Short mmCIF file of C-alpha atoms in Angstrom, two decimals:
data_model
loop_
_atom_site.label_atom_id
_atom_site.label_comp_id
_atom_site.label_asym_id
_atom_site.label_seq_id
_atom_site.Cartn_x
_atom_site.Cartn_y
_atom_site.Cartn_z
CA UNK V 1 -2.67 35.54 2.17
CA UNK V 2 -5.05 34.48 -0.38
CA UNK V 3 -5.79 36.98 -3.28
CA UNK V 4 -7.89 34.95 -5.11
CA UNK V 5 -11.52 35.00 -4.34
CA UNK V 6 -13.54 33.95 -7.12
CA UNK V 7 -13.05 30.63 -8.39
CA UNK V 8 -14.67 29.02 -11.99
CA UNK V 9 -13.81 25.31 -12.18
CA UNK V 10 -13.75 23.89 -15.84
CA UNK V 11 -14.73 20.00 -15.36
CA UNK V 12 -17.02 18.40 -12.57
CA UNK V 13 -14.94 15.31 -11.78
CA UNK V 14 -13.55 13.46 -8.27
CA UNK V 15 -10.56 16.31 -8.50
CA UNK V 16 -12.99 19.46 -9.03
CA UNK V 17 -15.89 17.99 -6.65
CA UNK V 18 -13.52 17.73 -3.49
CA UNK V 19 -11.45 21.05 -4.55
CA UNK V 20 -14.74 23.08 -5.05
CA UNK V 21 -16.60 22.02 -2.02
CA UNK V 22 -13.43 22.77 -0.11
CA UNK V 23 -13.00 25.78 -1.28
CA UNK V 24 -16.54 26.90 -0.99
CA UNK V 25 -16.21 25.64 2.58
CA UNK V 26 -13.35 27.95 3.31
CA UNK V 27 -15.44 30.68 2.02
CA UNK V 28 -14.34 31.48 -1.37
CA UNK V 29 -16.87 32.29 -4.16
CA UNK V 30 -17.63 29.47 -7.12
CA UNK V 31 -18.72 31.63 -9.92
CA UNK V 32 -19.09 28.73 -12.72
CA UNK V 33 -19.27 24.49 -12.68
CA UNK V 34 -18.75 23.70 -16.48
CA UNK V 35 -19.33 20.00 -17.81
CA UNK V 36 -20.19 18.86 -21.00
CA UNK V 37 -22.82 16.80 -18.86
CA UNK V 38 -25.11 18.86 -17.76
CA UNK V 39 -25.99 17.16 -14.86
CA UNK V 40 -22.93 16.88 -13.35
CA UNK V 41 -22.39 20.14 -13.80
CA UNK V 42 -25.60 21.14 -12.29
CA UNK V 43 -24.76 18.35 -9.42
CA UNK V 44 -21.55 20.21 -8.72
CA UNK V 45 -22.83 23.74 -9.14
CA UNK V 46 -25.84 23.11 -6.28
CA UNK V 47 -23.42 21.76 -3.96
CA UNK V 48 -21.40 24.87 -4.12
CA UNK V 49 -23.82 27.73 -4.89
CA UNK V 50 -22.84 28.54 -8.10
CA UNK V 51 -24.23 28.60 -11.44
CA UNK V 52 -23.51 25.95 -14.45
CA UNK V 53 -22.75 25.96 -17.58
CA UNK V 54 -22.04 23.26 -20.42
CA UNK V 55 -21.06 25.31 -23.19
CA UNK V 56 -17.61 26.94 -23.55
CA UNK V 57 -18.87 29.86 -24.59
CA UNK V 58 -21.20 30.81 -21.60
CA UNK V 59 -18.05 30.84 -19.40
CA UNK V 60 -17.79 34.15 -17.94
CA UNK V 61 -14.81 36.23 -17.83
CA UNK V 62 -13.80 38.10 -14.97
CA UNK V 63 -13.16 35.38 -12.41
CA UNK V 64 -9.77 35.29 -10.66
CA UNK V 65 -8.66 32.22 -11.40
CA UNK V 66 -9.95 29.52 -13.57
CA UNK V 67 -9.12 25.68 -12.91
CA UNK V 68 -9.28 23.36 -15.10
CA UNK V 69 -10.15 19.98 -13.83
CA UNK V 70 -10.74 17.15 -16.54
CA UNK V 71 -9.56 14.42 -18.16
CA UNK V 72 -5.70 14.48 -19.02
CA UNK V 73 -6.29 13.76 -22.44
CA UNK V 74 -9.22 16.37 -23.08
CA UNK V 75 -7.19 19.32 -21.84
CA UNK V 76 -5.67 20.11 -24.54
CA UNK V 77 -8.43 19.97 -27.06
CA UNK V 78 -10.94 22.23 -24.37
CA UNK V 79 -7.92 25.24 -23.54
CA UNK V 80 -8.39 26.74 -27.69
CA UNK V 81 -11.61 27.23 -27.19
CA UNK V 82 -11.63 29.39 -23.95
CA UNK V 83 -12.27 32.95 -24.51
CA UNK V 84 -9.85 33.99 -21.11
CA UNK V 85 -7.53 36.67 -21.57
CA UNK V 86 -5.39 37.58 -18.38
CA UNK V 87 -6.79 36.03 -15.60
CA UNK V 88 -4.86 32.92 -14.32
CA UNK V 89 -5.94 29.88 -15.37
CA UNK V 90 -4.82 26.54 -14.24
CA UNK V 91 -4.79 22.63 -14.46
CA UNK V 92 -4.87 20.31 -11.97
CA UNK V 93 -2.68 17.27 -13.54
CA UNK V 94 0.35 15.95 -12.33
CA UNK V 95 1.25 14.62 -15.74
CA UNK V 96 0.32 17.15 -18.00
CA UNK V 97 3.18 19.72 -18.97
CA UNK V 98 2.56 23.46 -18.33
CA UNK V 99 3.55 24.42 -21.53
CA UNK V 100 -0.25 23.49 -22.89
CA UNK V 101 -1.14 26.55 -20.92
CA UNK V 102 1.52 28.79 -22.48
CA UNK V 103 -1.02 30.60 -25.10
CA UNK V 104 -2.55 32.34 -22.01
CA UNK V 105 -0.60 35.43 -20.43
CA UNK V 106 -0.84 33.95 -16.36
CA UNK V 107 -0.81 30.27 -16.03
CA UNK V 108 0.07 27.28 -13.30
CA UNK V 109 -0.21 24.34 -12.11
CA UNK V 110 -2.45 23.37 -8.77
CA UNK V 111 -1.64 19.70 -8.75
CA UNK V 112 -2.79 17.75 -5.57
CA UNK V 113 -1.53 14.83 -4.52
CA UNK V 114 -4.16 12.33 -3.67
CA UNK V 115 -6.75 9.98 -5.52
CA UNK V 116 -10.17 11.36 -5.46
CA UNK V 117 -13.22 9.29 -5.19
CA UNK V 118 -16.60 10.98 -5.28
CA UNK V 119 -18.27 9.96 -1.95
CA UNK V 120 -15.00 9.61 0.08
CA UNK V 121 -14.07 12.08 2.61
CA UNK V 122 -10.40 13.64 2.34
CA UNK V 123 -9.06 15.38 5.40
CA UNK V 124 -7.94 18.15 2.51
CA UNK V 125 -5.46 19.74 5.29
CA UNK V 126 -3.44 16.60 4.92
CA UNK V 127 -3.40 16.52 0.90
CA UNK V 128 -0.17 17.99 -0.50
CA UNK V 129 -0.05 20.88 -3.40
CA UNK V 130 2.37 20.54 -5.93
CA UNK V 131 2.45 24.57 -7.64
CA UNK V 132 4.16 25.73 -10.50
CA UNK V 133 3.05 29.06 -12.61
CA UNK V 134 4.59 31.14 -15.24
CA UNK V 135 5.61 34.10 -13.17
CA UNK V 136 6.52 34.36 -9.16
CA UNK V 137 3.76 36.75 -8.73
CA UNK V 138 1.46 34.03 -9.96
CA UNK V 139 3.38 31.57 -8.01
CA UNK V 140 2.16 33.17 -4.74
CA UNK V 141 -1.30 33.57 -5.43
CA UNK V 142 -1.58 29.81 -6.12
CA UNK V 143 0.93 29.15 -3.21
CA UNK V 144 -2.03 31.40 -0.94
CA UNK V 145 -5.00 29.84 -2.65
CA UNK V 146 -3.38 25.99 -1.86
CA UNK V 147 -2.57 27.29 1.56
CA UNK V 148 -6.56 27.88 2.15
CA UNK V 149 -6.72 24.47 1.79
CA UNK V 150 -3.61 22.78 3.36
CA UNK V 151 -0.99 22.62 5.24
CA UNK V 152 1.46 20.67 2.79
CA UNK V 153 1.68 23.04 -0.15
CA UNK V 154 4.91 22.91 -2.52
CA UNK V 155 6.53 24.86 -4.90
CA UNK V 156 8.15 22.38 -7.95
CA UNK V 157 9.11 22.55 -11.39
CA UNK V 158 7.73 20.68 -14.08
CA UNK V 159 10.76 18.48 -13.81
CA UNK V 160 10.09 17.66 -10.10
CA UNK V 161 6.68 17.43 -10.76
CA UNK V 162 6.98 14.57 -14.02
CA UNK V 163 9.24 12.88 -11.09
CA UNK V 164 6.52 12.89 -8.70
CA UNK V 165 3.88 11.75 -11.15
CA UNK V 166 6.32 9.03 -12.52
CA UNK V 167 6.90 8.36 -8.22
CA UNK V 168 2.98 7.65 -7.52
CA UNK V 169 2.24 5.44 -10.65
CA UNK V 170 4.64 3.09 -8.96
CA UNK V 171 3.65 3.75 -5.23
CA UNK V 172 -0.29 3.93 -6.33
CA UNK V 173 -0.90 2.58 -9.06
CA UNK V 174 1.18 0.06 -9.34
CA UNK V 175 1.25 -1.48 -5.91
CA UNK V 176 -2.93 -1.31 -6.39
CA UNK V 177 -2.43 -3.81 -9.11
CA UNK V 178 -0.25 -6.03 -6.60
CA UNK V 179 -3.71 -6.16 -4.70
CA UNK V 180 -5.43 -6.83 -7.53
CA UNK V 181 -3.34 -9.84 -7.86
CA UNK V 182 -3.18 -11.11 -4.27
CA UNK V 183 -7.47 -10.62 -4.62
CA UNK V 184 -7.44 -12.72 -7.69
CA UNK V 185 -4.97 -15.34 -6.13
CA UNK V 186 -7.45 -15.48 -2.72
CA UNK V 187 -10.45 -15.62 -4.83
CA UNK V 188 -9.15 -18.66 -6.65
CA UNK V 189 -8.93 -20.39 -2.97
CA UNK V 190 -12.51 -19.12 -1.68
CA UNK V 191 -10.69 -16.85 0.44
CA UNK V 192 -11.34 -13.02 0.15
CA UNK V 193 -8.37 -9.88 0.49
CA UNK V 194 -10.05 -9.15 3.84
CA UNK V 195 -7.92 -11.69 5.26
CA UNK V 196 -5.05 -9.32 4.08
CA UNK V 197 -6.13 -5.73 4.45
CA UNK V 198 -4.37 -5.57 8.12
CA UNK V 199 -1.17 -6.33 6.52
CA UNK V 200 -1.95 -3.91 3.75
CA UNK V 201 -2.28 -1.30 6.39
CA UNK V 202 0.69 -2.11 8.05
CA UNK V 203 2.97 -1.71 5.26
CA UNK V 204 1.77 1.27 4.06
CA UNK V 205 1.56 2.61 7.80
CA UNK V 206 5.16 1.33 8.30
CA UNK V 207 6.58 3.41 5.69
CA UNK V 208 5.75 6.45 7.96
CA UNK V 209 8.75 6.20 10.14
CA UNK V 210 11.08 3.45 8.23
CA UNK V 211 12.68 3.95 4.93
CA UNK V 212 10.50 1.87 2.24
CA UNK V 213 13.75 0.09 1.14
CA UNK V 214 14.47 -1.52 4.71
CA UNK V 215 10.98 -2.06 5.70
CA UNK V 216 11.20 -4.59 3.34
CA UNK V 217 10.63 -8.21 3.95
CA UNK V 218 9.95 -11.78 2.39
CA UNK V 219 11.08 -14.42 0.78
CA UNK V 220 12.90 -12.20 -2.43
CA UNK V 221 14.55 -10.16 0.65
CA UNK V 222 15.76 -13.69 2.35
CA UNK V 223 16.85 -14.93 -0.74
CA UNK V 224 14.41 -17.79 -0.25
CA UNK V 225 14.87 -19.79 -3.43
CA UNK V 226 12.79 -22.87 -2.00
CA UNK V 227 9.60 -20.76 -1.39
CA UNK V 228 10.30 -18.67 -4.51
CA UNK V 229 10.41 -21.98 -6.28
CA UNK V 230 6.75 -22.89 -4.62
CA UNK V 231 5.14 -19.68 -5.78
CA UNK V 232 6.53 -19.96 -9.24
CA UNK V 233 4.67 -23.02 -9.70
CA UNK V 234 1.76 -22.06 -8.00
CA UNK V 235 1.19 -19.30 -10.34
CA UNK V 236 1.91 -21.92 -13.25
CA UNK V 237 -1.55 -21.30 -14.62
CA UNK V 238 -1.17 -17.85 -15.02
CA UNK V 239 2.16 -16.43 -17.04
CA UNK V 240 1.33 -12.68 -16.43
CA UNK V 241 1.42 -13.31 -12.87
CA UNK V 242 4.05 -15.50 -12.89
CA UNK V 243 6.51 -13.20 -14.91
CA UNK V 244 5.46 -10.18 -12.53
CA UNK V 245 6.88 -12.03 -9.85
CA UNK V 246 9.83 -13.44 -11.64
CA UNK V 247 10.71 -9.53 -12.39
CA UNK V 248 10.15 -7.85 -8.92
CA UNK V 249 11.83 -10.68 -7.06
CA UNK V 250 15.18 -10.64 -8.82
CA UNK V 251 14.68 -6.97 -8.45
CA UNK V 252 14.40 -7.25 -4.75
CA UNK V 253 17.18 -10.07 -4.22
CA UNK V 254 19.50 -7.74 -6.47
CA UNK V 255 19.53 -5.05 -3.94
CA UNK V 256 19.35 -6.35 -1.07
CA UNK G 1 -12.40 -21.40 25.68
CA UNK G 2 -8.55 -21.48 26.00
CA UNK G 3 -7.72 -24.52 27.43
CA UNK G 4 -3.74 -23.87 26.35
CA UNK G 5 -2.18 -22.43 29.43
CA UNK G 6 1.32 -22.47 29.67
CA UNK G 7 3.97 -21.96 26.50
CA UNK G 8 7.14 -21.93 25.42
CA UNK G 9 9.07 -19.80 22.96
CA UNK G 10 11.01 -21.28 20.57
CA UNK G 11 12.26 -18.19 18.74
CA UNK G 12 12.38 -14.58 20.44
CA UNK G 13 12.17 -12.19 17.12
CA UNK G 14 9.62 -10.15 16.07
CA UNK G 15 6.76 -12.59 16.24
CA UNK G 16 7.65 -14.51 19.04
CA UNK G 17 7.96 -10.79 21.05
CA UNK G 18 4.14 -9.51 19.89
CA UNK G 19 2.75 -12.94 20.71
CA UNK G 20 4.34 -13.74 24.13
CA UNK G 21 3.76 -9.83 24.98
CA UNK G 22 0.29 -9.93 24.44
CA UNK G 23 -0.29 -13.82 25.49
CA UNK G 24 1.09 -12.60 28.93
CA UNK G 25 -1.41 -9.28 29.15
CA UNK G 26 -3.72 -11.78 28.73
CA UNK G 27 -2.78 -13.63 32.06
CA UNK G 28 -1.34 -17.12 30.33
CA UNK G 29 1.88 -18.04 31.38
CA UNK G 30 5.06 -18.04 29.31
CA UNK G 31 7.61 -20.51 30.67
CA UNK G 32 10.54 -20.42 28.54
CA UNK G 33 12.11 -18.20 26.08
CA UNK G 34 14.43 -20.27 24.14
CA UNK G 35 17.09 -18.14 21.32
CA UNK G 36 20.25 -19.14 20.77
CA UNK G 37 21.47 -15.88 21.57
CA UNK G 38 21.14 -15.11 25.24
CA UNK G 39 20.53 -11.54 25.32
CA UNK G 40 17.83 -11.85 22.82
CA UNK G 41 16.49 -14.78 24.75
CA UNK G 42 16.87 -12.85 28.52
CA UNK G 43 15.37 -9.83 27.01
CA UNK G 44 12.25 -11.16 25.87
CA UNK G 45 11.78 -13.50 28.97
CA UNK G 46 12.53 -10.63 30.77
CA UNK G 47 9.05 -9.06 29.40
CA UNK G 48 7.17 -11.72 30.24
CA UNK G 49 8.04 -13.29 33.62
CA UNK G 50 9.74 -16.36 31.89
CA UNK G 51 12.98 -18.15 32.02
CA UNK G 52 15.40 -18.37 29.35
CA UNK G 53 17.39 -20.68 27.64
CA UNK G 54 20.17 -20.85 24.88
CA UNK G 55 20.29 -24.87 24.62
CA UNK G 56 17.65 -27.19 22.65
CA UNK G 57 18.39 -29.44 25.25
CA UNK G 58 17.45 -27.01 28.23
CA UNK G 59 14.11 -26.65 27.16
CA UNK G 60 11.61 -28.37 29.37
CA UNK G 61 8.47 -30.75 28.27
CA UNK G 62 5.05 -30.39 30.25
CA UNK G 63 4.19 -27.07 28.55
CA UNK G 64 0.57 -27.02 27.02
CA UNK G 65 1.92 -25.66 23.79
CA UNK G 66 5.36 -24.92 22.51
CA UNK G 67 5.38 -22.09 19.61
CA UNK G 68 8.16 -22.28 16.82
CA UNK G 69 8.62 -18.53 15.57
CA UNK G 70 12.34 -18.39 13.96
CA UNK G 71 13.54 -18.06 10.66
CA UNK G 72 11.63 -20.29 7.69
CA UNK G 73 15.14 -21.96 7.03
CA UNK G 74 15.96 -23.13 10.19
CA UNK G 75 12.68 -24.54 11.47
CA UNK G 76 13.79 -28.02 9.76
CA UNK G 77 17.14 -27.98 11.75
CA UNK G 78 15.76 -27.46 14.75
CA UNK G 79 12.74 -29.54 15.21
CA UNK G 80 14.46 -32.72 15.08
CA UNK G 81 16.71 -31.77 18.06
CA UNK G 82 13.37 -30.97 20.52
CA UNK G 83 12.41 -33.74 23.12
CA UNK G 84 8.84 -32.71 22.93
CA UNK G 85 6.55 -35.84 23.36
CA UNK G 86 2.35 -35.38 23.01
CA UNK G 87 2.98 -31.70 23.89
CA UNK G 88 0.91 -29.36 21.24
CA UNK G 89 4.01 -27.57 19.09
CA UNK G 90 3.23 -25.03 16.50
CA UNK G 91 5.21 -22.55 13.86
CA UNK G 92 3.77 -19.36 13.43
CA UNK G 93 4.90 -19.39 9.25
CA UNK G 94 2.70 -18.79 6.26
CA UNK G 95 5.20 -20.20 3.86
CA UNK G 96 5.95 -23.47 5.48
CA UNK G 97 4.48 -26.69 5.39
CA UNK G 98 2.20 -28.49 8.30
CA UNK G 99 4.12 -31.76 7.16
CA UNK G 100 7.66 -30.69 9.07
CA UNK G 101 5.51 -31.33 11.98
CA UNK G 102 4.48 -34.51 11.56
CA UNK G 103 7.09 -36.16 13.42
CA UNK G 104 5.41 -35.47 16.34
CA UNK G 105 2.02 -36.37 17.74
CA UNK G 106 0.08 -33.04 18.41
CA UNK G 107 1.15 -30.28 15.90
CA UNK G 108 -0.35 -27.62 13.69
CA UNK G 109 0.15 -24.10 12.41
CA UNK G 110 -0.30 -20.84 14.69
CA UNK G 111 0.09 -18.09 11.81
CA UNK G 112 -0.59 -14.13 12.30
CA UNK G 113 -1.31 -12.58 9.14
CA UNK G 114 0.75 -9.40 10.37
CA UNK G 115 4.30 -7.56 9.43
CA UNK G 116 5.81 -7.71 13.01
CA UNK G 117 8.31 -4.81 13.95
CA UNK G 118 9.73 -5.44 17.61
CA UNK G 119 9.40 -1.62 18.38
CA UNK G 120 6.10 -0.68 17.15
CA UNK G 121 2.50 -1.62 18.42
CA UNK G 122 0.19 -3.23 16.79
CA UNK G 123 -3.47 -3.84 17.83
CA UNK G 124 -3.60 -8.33 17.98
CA UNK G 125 -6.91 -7.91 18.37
CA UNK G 126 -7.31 -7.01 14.47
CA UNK G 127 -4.49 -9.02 12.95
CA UNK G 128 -5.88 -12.61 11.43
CA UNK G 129 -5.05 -15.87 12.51
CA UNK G 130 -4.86 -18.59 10.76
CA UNK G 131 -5.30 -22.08 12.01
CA UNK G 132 -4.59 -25.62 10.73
CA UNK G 133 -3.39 -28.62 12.91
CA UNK G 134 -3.23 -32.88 12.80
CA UNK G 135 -6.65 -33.27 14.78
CA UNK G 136 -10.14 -31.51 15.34
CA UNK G 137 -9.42 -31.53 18.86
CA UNK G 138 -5.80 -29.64 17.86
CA UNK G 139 -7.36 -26.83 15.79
CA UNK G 140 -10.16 -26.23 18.56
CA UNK G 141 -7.01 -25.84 21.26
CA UNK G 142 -5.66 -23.52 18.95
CA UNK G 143 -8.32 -21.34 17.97
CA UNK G 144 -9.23 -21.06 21.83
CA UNK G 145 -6.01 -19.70 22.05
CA UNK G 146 -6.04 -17.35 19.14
CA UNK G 147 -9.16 -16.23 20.29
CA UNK G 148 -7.76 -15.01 23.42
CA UNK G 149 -5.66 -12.69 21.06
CA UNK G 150 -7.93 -11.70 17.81
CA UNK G 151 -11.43 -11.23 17.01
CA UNK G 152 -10.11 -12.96 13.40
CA UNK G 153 -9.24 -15.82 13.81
CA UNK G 154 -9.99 -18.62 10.60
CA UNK G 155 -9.16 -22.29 10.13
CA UNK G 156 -7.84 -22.57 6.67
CA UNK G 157 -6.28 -26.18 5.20
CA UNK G 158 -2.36 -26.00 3.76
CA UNK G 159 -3.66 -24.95 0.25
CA UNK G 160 -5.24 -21.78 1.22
CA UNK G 161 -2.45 -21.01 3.60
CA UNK G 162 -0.21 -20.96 0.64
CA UNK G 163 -1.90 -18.79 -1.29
CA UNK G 164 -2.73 -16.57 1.29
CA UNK G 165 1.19 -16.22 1.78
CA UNK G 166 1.90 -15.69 -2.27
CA UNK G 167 -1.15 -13.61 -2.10
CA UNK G 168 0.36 -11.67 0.95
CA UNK G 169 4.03 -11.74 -0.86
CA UNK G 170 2.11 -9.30 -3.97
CA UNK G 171 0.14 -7.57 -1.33
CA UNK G 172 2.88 -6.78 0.98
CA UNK G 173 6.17 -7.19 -0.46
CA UNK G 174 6.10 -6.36 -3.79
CA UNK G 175 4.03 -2.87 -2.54
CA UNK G 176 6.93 -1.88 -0.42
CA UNK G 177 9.27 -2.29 -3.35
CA UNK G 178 6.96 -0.45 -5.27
CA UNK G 179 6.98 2.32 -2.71
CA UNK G 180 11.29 1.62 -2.71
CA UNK G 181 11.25 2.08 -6.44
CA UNK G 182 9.20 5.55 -6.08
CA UNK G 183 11.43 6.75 -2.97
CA UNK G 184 13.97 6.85 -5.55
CA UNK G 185 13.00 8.37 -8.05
CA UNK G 186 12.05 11.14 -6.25
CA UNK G 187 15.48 11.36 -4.06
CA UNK G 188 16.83 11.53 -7.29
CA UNK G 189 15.48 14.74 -7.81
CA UNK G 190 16.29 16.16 -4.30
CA UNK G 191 11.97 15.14 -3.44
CA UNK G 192 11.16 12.92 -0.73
CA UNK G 193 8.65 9.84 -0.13
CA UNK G 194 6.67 12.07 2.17
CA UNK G 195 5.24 14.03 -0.37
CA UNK G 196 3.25 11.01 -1.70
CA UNK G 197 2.49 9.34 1.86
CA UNK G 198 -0.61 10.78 2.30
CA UNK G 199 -1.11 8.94 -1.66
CA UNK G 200 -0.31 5.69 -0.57
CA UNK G 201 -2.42 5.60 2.39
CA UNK G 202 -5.16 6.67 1.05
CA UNK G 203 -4.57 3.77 -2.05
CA UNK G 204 -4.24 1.25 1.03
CA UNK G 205 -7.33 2.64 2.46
CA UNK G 206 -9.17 2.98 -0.35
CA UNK G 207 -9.50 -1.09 -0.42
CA UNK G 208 -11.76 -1.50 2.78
CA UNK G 209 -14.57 -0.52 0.93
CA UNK G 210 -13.55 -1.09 -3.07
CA UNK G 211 -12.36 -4.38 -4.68
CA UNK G 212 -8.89 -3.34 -5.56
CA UNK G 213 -9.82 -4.02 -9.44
CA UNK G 214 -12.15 -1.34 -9.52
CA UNK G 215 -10.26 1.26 -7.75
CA UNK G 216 -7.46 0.36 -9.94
CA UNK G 217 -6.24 4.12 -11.94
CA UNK G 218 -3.55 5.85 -14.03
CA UNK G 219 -2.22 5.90 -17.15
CA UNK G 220 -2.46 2.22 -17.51
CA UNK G 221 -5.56 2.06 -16.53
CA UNK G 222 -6.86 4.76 -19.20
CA UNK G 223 -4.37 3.34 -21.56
CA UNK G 224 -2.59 7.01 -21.77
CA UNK G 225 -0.21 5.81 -24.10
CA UNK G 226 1.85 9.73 -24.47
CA UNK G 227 2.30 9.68 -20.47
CA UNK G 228 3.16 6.10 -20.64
CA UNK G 229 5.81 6.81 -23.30
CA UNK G 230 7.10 9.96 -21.25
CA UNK G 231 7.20 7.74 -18.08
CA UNK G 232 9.71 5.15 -20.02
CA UNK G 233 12.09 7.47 -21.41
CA UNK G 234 12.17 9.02 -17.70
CA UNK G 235 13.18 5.73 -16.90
CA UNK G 236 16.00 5.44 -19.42
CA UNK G 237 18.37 5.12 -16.76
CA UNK G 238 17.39 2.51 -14.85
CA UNK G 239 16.54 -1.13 -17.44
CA UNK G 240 15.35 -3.16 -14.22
CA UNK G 241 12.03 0.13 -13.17
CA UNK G 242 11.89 0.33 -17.08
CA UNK G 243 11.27 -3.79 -17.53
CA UNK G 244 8.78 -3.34 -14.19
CA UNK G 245 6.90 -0.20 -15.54
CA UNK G 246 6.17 -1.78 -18.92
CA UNK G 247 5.58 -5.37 -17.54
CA UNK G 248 2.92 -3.74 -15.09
CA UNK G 249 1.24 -1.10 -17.44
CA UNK G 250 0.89 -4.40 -20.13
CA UNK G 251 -0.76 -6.51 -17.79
CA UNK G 252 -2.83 -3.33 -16.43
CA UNK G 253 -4.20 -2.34 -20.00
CA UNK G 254 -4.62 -6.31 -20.53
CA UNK G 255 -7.16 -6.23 -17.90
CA UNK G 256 -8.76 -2.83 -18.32
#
């Protein structure tokens, strides 16, 4: 069961937009959109029938839970200056320690695990909540609040949770950069990654029901030195690329 | 118009089982399966009303088109020992080259741009082919044929094909080593991939409608230099995900 009703969301990015509406969709109260930008906290704030604010000072006390929702690096220059005494306040940041939240007396972590774009839909249900707090009690009311929301909720510690951050940088970040690469590469040849995105698809579909380490394939899994020798010289011109796939192939051929 | 009516199977893996299944749904006839394993070959001839073979020598001419879909290494051994005359014969490989053909009269390249698993579906109608062959008259028989299968089909010369496959090798391959490299880390701490599924298909996704540069994030991306330093003392343990993390985030910071 959820306990907490009334929600004030410190920041106005992808992360708060989808979390607010979501919540506000499931019935919960927004009291407060804060942004240093005034209109996208007033953006925000319409969409969810609640009232903004772009000073730290005119954030009310009083709501039952605050969550802060803003750029990693800005966090812990914004939490001084909040005025909150023992409601529960929250970040949202899966690489962000919860010890910057230890000068407040009921704290957490409500850390979900997706990428956020403004105008793309999320099925929210599907997203899953990583939750950590200072105290069990406050454990379950985030645990209720992420359960509004989803049916994937988690409770880790902050070692768990460093793992998982470290985990997506590779699965998300990284392997975005490897389409970066295979768009620059198709580019070069007037061809464009549409020709690819099936494939894309299927690999990350495939990973669903086989094991990520024997779904894989190519010429680094086949030991294939003749072909690796071809696309080591066709990436000649470009020594980034050409190192990148140096590393990950004998990084592939080593374990396998 | 598919004027390519009757083939034979040179091959009865992955690829050679999606394309004769779906060649046959579409009321063409396969004639022979050749493998040189007979249950393989019996099994897949089985599916689609066709006879099967284990000998080069069994194989019989007077097909329309003969498709090669083995292994990358053995293509060269075995297309010397076929007594295949003005027949149409084809490999279905990105990573090969048109010229081991050209021994023979009518030849060219028959190559789905899809990750083939023998057990799970995959909708032909989306998965790109691409085309080359010796003749105009050859790459109109084969994308008539194709076009039975995909509403994708494109005629691309040897260059692009290559890049296309070392674009597809980044795309592909390296991703699913990106997602091994995550699986464990998190098994490591007693977390499984599942928990960032829902992250990685939403990062494949996100593609179809954003060049992969721009939807490019993390701490590379914003240069987080504390998170980046956390993430490579987390990876103390392992030099070969240390030399990939800092390789990547470089080249990722280079570009931002």
């Amino acid at each position: 069961m959820n306990s907490l009703k009334t929600i004030t969301f410190i920041g106005s990015g992808n992360v708060a937009t989808h979390l607010a509406n979501a919540l506000f969709h499931k019935g919960l109260t927004i009291k407060q959109i804060y942004s240093k930008t005034l209109s996208n906290a007033t953006t925000l704030a319409n969409q969810v029938d609640a009232n903004s604010c772009t000073s730290l000072n005119d954030i009310e006390t009083g709501a039952d839970i605050y969550i802060v929702s803003i750029k990693d690096d800005e966090i812990t220059n914004i939490l001084p200056q909040l005025s909150i005494k023992n409601e529960l306040i929250v970040h949202t940041s899966g690489g962000i320690s919860i010890d910057v939240l230890q000068s407040f007396q009921n704290y957490g972590i409500f850390y979900p695990l997706q990428t956020f774009s403004k105008h793309q839909n999320i099925d929210i249900s599907l997203v899953p909540f990583c939750i950590e707090a200072n105290t069990q009690e406050n454990i379950e009311q985030l645990v209720g609040l992420a359960k509004t929301l989803s049916e994937n909720v988690q409770v880790v510690n902050s070692e768990q949770r460093k793992k998982i951050h470290l985990a997506a940088v590779f699965a998300c970040n990284f392997s975005n950069y490897m389409y970066t690469i295979a768009e620059d590469i198709l580019n070069d040849s007037k061809l464009d990654l549409n020709l690819l995105k099936p494939l894309i698809k299927e690999t990350a579909d495939k990973i669903e029901w086989t094991p990520a380490k024997e779904a894989q394939t190519g010429p680094a899994k086949r030991n294939d030195q003749e072909v690796i020798k071809n696309h080591l010289t066709m990436l000649a011109h470009s020594k980034d690329y050409q190192d990148i796939y140096k590393l990950i192939t004998e990084n592939i051929i080593k374990k396998s």
